[in-house]
Coordinates of N, CA and C in Angstrom, one line a residue:
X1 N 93.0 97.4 -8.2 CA 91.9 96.9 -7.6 C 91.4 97.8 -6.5
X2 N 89.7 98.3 -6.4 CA 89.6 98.6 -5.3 C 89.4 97.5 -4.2
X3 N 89.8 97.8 -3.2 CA 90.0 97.0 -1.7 C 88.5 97.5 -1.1
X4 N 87.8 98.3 -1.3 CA 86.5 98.3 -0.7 C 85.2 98.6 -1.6
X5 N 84.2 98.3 -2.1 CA 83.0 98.6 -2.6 C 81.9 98.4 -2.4
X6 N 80.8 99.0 -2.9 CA 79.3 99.0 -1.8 C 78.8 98.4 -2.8
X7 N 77.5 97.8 -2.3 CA 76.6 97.4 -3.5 C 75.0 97.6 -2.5
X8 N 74.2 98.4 -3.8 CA 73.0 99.2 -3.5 C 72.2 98.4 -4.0
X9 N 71.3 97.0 -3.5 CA 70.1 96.2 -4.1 C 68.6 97.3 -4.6
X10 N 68.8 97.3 -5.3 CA 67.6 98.7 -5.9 C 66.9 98.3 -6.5
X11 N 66.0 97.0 -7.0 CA 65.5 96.3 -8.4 C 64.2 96.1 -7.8
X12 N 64.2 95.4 -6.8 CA 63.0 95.2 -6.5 C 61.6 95.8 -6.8
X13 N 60.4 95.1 -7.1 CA 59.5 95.9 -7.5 C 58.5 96.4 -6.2
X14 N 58.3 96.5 -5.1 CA 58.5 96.8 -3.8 C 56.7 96.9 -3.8
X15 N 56.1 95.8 -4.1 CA 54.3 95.6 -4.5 C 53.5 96.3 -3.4
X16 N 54.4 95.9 -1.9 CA 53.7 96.0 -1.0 C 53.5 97.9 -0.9
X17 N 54.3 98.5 -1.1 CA 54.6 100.1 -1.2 C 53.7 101.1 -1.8
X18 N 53.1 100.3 -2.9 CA 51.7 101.0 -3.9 C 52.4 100.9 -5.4
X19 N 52.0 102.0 -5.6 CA 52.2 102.1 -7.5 C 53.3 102.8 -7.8
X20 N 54.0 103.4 -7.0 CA 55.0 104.2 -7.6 C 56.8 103.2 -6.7
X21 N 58.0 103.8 -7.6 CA 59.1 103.3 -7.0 C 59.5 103.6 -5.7
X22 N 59.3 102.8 -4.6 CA 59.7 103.4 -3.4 C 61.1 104.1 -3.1
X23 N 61.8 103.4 -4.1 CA 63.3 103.8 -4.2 C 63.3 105.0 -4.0
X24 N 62.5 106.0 -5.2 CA 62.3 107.3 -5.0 C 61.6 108.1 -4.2
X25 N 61.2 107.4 -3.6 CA 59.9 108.2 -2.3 C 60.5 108.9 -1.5
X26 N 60.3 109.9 -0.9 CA 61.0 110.8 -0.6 C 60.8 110.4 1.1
X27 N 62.2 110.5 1.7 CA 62.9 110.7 2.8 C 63.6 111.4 3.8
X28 N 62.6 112.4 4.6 CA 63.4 113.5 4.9 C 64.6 114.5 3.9
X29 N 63.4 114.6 2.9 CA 63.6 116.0 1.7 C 64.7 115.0 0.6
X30 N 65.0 114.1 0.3 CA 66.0 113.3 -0.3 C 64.8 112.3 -0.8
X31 N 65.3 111.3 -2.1 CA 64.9 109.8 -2.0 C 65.3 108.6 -1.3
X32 N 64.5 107.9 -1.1 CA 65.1 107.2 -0.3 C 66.7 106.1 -0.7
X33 N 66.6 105.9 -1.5 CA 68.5 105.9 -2.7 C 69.3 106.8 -2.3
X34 N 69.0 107.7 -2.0 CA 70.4 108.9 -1.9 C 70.5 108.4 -0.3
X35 N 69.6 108.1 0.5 CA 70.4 107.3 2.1 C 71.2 106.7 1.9
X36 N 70.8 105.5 1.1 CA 71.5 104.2 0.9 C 72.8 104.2 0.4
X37 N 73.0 104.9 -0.7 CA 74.5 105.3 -1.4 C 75.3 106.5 -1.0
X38 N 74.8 107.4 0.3 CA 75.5 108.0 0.5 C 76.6 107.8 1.6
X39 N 76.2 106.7 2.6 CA 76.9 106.5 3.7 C 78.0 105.5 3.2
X40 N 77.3 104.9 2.1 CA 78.3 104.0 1.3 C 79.6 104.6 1.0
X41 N 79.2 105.7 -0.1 CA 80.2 106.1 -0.8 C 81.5 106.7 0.4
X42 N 81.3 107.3 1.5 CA 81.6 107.6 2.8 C 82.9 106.6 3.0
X43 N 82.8 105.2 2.6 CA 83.5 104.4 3.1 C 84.2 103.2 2.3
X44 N 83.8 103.4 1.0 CA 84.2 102.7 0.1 C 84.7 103.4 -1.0
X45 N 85.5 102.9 -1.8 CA 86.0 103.5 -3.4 C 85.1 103.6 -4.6
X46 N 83.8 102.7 -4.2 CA 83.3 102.3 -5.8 C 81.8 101.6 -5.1
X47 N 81.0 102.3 -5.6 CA 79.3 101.8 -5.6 C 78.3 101.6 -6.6
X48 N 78.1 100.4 -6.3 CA 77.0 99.9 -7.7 C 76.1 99.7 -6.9
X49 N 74.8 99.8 -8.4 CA 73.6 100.6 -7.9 C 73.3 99.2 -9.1
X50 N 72.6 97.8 -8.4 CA 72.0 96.9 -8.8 C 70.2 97.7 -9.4
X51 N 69.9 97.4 -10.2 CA 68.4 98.0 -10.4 C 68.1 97.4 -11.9
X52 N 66.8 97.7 -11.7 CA 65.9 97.8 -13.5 C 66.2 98.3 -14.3
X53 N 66.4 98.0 -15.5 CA 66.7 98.9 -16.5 C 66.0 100.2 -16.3
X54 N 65.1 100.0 -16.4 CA 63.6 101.0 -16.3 C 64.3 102.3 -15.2
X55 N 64.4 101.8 -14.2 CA 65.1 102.4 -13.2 C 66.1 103.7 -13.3
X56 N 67.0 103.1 -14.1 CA 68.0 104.1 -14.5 C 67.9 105.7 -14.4
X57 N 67.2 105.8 -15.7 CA 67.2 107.4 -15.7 C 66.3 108.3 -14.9
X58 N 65.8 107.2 -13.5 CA 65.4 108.7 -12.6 C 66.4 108.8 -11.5
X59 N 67.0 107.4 -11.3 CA 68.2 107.4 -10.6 C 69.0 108.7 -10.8
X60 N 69.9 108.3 -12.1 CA 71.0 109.5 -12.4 C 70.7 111.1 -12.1
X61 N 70.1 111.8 -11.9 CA 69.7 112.9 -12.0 C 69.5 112.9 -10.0
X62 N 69.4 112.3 -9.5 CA 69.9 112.0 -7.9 C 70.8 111.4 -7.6
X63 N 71.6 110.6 -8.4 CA 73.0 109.8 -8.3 C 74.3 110.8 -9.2
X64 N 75.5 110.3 -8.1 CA 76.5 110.3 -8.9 C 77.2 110.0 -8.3
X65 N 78.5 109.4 -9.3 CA 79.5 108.5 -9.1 C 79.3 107.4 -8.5
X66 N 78.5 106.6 -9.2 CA 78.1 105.2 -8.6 C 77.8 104.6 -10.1
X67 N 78.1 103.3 -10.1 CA 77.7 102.5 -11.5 C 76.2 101.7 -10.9
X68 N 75.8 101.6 -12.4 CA 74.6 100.8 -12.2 C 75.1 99.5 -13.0
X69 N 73.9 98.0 -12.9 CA 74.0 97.6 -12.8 C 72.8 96.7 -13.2
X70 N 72.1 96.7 -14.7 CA 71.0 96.3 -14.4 C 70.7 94.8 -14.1
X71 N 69.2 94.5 -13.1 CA 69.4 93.1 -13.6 C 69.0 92.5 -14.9
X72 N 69.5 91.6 -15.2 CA 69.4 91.0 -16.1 C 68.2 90.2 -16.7
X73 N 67.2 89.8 -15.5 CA 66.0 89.6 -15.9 C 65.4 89.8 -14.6
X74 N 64.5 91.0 -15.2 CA 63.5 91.6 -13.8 C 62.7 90.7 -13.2
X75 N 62.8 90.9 -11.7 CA 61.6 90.4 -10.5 C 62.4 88.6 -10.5
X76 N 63.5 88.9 -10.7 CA 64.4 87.2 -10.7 C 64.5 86.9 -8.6
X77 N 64.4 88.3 -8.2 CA 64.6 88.4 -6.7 C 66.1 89.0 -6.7
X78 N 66.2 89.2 -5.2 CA 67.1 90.1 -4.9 C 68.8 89.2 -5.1
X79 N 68.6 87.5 -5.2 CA 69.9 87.0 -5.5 C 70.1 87.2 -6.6
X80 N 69.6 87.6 -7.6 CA 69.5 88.0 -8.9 C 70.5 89.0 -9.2
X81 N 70.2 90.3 -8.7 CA 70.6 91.1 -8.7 C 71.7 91.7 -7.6
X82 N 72.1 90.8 -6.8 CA 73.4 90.8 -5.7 C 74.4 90.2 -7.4
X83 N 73.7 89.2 -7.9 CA 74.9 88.5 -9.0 C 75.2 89.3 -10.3
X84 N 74.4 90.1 -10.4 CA 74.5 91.0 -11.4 C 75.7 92.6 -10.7
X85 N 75.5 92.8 -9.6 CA 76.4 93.8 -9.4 C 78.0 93.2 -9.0
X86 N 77.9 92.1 -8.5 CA 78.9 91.2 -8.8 C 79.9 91.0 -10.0
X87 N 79.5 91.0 -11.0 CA 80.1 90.7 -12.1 C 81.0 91.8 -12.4
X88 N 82.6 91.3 -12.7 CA 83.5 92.3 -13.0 C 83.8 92.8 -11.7
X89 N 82.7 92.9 -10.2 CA 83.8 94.1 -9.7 C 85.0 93.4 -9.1
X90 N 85.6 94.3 -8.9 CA 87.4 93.8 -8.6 C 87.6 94.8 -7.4
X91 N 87.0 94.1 -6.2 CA 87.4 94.6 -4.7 C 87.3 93.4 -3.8
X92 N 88.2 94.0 -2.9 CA 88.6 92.4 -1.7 C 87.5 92.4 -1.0
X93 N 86.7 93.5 -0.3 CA 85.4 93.5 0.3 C 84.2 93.9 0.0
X94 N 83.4 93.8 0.4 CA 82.3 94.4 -0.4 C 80.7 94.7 0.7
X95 N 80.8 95.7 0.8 CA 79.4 96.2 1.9 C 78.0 95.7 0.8
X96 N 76.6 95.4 1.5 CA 75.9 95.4 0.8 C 74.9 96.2 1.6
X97 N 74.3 96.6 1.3 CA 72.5 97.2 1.4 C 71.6 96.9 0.5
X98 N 70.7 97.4 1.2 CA 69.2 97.5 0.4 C 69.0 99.3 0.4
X99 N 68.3 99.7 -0.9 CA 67.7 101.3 -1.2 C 66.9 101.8 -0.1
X100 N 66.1 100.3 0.8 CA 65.1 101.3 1.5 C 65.5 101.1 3.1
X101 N 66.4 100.9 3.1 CA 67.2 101.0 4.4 C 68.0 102.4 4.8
X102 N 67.0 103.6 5.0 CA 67.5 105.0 5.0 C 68.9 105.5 6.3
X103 N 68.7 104.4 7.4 CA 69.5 105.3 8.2 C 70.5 104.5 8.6
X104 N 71.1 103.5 8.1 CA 72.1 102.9 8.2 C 73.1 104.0 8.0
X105 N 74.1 104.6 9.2 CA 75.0 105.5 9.1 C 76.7 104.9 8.7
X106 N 77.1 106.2 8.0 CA 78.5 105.2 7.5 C 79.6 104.9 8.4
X107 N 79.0 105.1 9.7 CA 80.0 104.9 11.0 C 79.8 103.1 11.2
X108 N 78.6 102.7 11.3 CA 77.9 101.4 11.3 C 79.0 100.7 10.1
X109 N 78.9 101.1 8.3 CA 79.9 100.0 7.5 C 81.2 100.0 7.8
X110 N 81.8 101.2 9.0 CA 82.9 101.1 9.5 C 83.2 100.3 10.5
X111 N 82.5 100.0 11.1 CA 82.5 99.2 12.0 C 82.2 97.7 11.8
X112 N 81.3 97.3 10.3 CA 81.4 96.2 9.6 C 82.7 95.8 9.3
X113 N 83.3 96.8 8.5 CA 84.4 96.5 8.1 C 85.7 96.5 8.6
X114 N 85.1 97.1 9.6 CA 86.8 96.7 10.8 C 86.4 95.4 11.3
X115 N 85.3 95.1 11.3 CA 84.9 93.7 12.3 C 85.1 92.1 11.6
X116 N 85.5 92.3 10.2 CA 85.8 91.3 8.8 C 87.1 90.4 9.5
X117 N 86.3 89.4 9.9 CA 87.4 88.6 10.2 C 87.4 87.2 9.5
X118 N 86.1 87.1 9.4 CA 86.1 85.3 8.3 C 85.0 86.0 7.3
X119 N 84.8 85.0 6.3 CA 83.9 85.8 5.3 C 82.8 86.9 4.8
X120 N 82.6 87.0 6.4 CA 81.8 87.6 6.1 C 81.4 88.3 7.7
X121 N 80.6 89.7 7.9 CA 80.0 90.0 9.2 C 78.5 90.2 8.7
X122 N 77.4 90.1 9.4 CA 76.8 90.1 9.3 C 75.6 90.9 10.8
X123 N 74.4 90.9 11.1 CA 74.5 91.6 12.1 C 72.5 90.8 12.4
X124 N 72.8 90.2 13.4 CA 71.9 89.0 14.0 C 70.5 90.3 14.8
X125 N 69.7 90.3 14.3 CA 68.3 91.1 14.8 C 67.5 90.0 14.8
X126 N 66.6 90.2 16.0 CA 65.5 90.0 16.5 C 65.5 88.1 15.8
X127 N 67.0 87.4 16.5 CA 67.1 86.3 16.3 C 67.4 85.9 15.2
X128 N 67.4 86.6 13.9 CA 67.8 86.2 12.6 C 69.1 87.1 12.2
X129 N 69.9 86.4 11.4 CA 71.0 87.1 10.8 C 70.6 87.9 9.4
X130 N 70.9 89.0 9.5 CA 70.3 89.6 8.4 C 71.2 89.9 7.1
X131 N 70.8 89.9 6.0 CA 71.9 89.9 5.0 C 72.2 91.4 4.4
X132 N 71.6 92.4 5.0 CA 72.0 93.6 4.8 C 71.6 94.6 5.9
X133 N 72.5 95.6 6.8 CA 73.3 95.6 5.8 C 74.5 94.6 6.6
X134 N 75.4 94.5 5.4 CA 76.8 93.4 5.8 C 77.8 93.8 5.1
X135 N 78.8 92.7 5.9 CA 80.2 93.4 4.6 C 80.5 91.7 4.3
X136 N 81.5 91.4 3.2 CA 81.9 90.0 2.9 C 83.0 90.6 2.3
X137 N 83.8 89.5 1.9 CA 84.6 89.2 1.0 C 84.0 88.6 -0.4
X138 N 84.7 89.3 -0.8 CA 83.6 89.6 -2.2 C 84.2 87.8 -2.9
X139 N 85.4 87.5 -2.9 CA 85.3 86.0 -3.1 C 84.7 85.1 -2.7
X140 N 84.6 85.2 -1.9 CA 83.4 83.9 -1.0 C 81.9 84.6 -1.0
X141 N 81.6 85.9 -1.5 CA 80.2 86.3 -1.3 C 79.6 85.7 -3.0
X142 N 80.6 86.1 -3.9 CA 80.6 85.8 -5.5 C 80.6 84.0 -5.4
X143 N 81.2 83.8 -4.6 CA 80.9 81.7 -4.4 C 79.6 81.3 -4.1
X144 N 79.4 82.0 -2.7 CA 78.1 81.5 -1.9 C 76.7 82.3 -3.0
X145 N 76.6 83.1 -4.0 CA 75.5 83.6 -4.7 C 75.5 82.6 -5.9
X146 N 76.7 82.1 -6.3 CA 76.9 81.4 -7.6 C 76.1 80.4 -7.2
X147 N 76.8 79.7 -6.1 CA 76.0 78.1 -5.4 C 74.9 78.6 -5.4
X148 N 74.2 79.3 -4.6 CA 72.8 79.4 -3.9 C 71.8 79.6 -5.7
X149 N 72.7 80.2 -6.4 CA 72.2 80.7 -7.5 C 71.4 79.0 -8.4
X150 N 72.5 78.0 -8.2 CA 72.9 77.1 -9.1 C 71.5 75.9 -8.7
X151 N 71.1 76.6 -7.4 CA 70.3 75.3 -6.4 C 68.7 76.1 -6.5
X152 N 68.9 76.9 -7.8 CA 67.6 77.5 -7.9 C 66.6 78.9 -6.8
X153 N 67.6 78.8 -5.6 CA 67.3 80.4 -5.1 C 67.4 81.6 -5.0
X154 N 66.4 81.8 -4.7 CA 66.4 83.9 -4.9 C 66.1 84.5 -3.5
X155 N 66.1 84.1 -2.8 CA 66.2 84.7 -1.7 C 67.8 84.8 -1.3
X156 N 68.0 86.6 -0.9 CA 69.3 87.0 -0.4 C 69.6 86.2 0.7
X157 N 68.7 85.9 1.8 CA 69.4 85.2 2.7 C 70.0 84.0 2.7
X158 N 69.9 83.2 1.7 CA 70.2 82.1 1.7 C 71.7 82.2 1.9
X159 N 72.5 82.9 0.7 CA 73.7 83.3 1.1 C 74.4 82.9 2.2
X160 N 73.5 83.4 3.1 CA 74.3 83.4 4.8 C 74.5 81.3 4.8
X161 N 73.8 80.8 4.2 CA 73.7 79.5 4.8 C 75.3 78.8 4.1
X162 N 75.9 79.7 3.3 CA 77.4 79.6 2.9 C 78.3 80.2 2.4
X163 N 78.6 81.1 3.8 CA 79.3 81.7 3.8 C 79.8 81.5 5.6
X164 N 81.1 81.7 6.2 CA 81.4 81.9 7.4 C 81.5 83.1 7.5
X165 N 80.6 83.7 8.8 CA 80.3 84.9 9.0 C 80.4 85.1 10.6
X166 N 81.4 86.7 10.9 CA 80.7 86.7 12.2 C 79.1 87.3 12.6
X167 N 79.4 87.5 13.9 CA 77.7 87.8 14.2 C 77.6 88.5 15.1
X168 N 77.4 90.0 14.3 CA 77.4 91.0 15.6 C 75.9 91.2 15.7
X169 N 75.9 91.4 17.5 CA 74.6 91.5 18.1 C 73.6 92.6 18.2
X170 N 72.2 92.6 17.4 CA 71.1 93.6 17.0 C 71.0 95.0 18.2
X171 N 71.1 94.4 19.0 CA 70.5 95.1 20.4 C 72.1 96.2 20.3
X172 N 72.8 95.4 20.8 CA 74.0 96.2 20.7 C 74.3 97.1 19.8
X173 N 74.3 97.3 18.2 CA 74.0 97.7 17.2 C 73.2 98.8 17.3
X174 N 71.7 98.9 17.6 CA 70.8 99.9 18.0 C 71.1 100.5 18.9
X175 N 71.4 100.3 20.2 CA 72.5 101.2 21.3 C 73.2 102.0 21.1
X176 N 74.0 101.6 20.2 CA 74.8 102.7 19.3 C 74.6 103.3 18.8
X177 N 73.5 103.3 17.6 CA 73.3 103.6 16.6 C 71.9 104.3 16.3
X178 N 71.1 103.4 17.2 CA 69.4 103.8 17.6 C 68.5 103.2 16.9
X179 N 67.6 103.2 17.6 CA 66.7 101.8 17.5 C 66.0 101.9 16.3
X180 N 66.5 102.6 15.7 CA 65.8 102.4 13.8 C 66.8 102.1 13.0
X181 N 68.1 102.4 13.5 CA 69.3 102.1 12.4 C 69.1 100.8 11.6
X182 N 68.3 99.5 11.7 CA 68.0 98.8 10.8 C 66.1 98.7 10.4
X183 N 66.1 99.5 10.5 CA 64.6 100.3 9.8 C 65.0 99.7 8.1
X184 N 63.7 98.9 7.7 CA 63.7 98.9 6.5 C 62.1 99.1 6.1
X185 N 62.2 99.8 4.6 CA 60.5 100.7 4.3 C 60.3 99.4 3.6
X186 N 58.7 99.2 3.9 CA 58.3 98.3 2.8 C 56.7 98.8 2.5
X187 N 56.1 99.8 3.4 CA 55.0 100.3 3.0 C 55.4 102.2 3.5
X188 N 54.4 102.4 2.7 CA 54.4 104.1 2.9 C 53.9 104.1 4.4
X189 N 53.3 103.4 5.1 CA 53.1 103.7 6.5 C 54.6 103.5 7.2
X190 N 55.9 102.4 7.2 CA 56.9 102.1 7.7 C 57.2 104.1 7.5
X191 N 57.3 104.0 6.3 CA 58.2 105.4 6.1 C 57.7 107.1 6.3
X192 N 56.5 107.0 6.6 CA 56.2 107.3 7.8 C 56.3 107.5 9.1
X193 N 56.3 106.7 9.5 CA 56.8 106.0 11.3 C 58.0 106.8 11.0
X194 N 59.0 106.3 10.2 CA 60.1 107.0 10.3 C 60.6 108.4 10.3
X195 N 59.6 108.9 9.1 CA 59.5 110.5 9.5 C 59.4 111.0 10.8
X196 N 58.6 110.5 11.3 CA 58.0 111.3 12.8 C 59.1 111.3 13.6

């Protein structure tokens, strides 16, 4: 069994972005996927790459050594596809992200993952607990998606509403790390800003 593994939310159709896959949009000379799975791979044994079928083969040719994971029925939402990379894996913890979350550094999942003391850590911005990026225990994270799954939602956050999690603080987090470390792209202007 691995004892640590990442999981890369990559499926989304990302409307607000334009016409093309933001996944792939390029990020300081990289896509923006190669951020997301590299600081992972950094700190874990084994990374799945949740996504679209469709998705796949522009992935691989920027990926490696990471499994995919398609979802199973596209645009289901991102709980959709947390439950699809779920399936089969065999690790005691489990980091999650999102693809367009570029600068999450892999000192940050280390510090997730030392911080694992009840089901889950999670990391409280701008008043809200956010569900990536995080670490869990992949048994209670595989419980709390099943339920949330069973009660008809798709929103990732819900999750948090069952699971016990700690709660490390946003401000603190950026201090460290800098005040974009939880930068997430949702239009070509965001990823921009971030270039500069």
């Amino acid at each position: 069994m691995h004892s640590r593994a990442g999981i890369v939310l990559a499926g989304g159709f990302a409307r607000r972005f334009g016409d093309r896959d933001k996944t792939l949009a390029e990020f300081r000379g990289r896509p923006l996927i190669v951020h997301a799975v590299e600081p992972l791979r950094a700190v874990v044994e084994r990374v799945v790459v949740s996504c679209r079928r469709e998705q796949r083969p522009a992935f691989e040719p920027v990926l490696s050594d990471v499994e995919y994971r398609p979802d199973p029925t596209p645009d289901a939402g991102p709980l959709a596809g947390l439950d699809a990379a779920l399936e089969g894996l065999e690790a005691e913890t489990v980091a999650v992200t999102s693809a367009d979350r570029p600068l999450v550094p892999a000192g940050l999942y280390r510090s997730l993952l030392d911080s694992l003391s009840k089901e889950g850590v999670v990391i409280r911005a701008d008043g809200i607990d956010q569900p990536v990026p995080a670490v869990f225990e992949t048994r209670a994270l595989r419980r709390a998606v099943t339920e949330q799954r069973s009660n008809g939602t798709r929103r990732l956050r819900a999750v948090l509403d069952a699971l016990d999690c700690t709660t490390l603080d946003g401000e603190t987090i950026t201090r460290q790390w800098g005040e974009d470390v939880l930068a997430d792209v949702n239009t070509q202007a965001d990823l921009d800003r971030l270039e500069e």
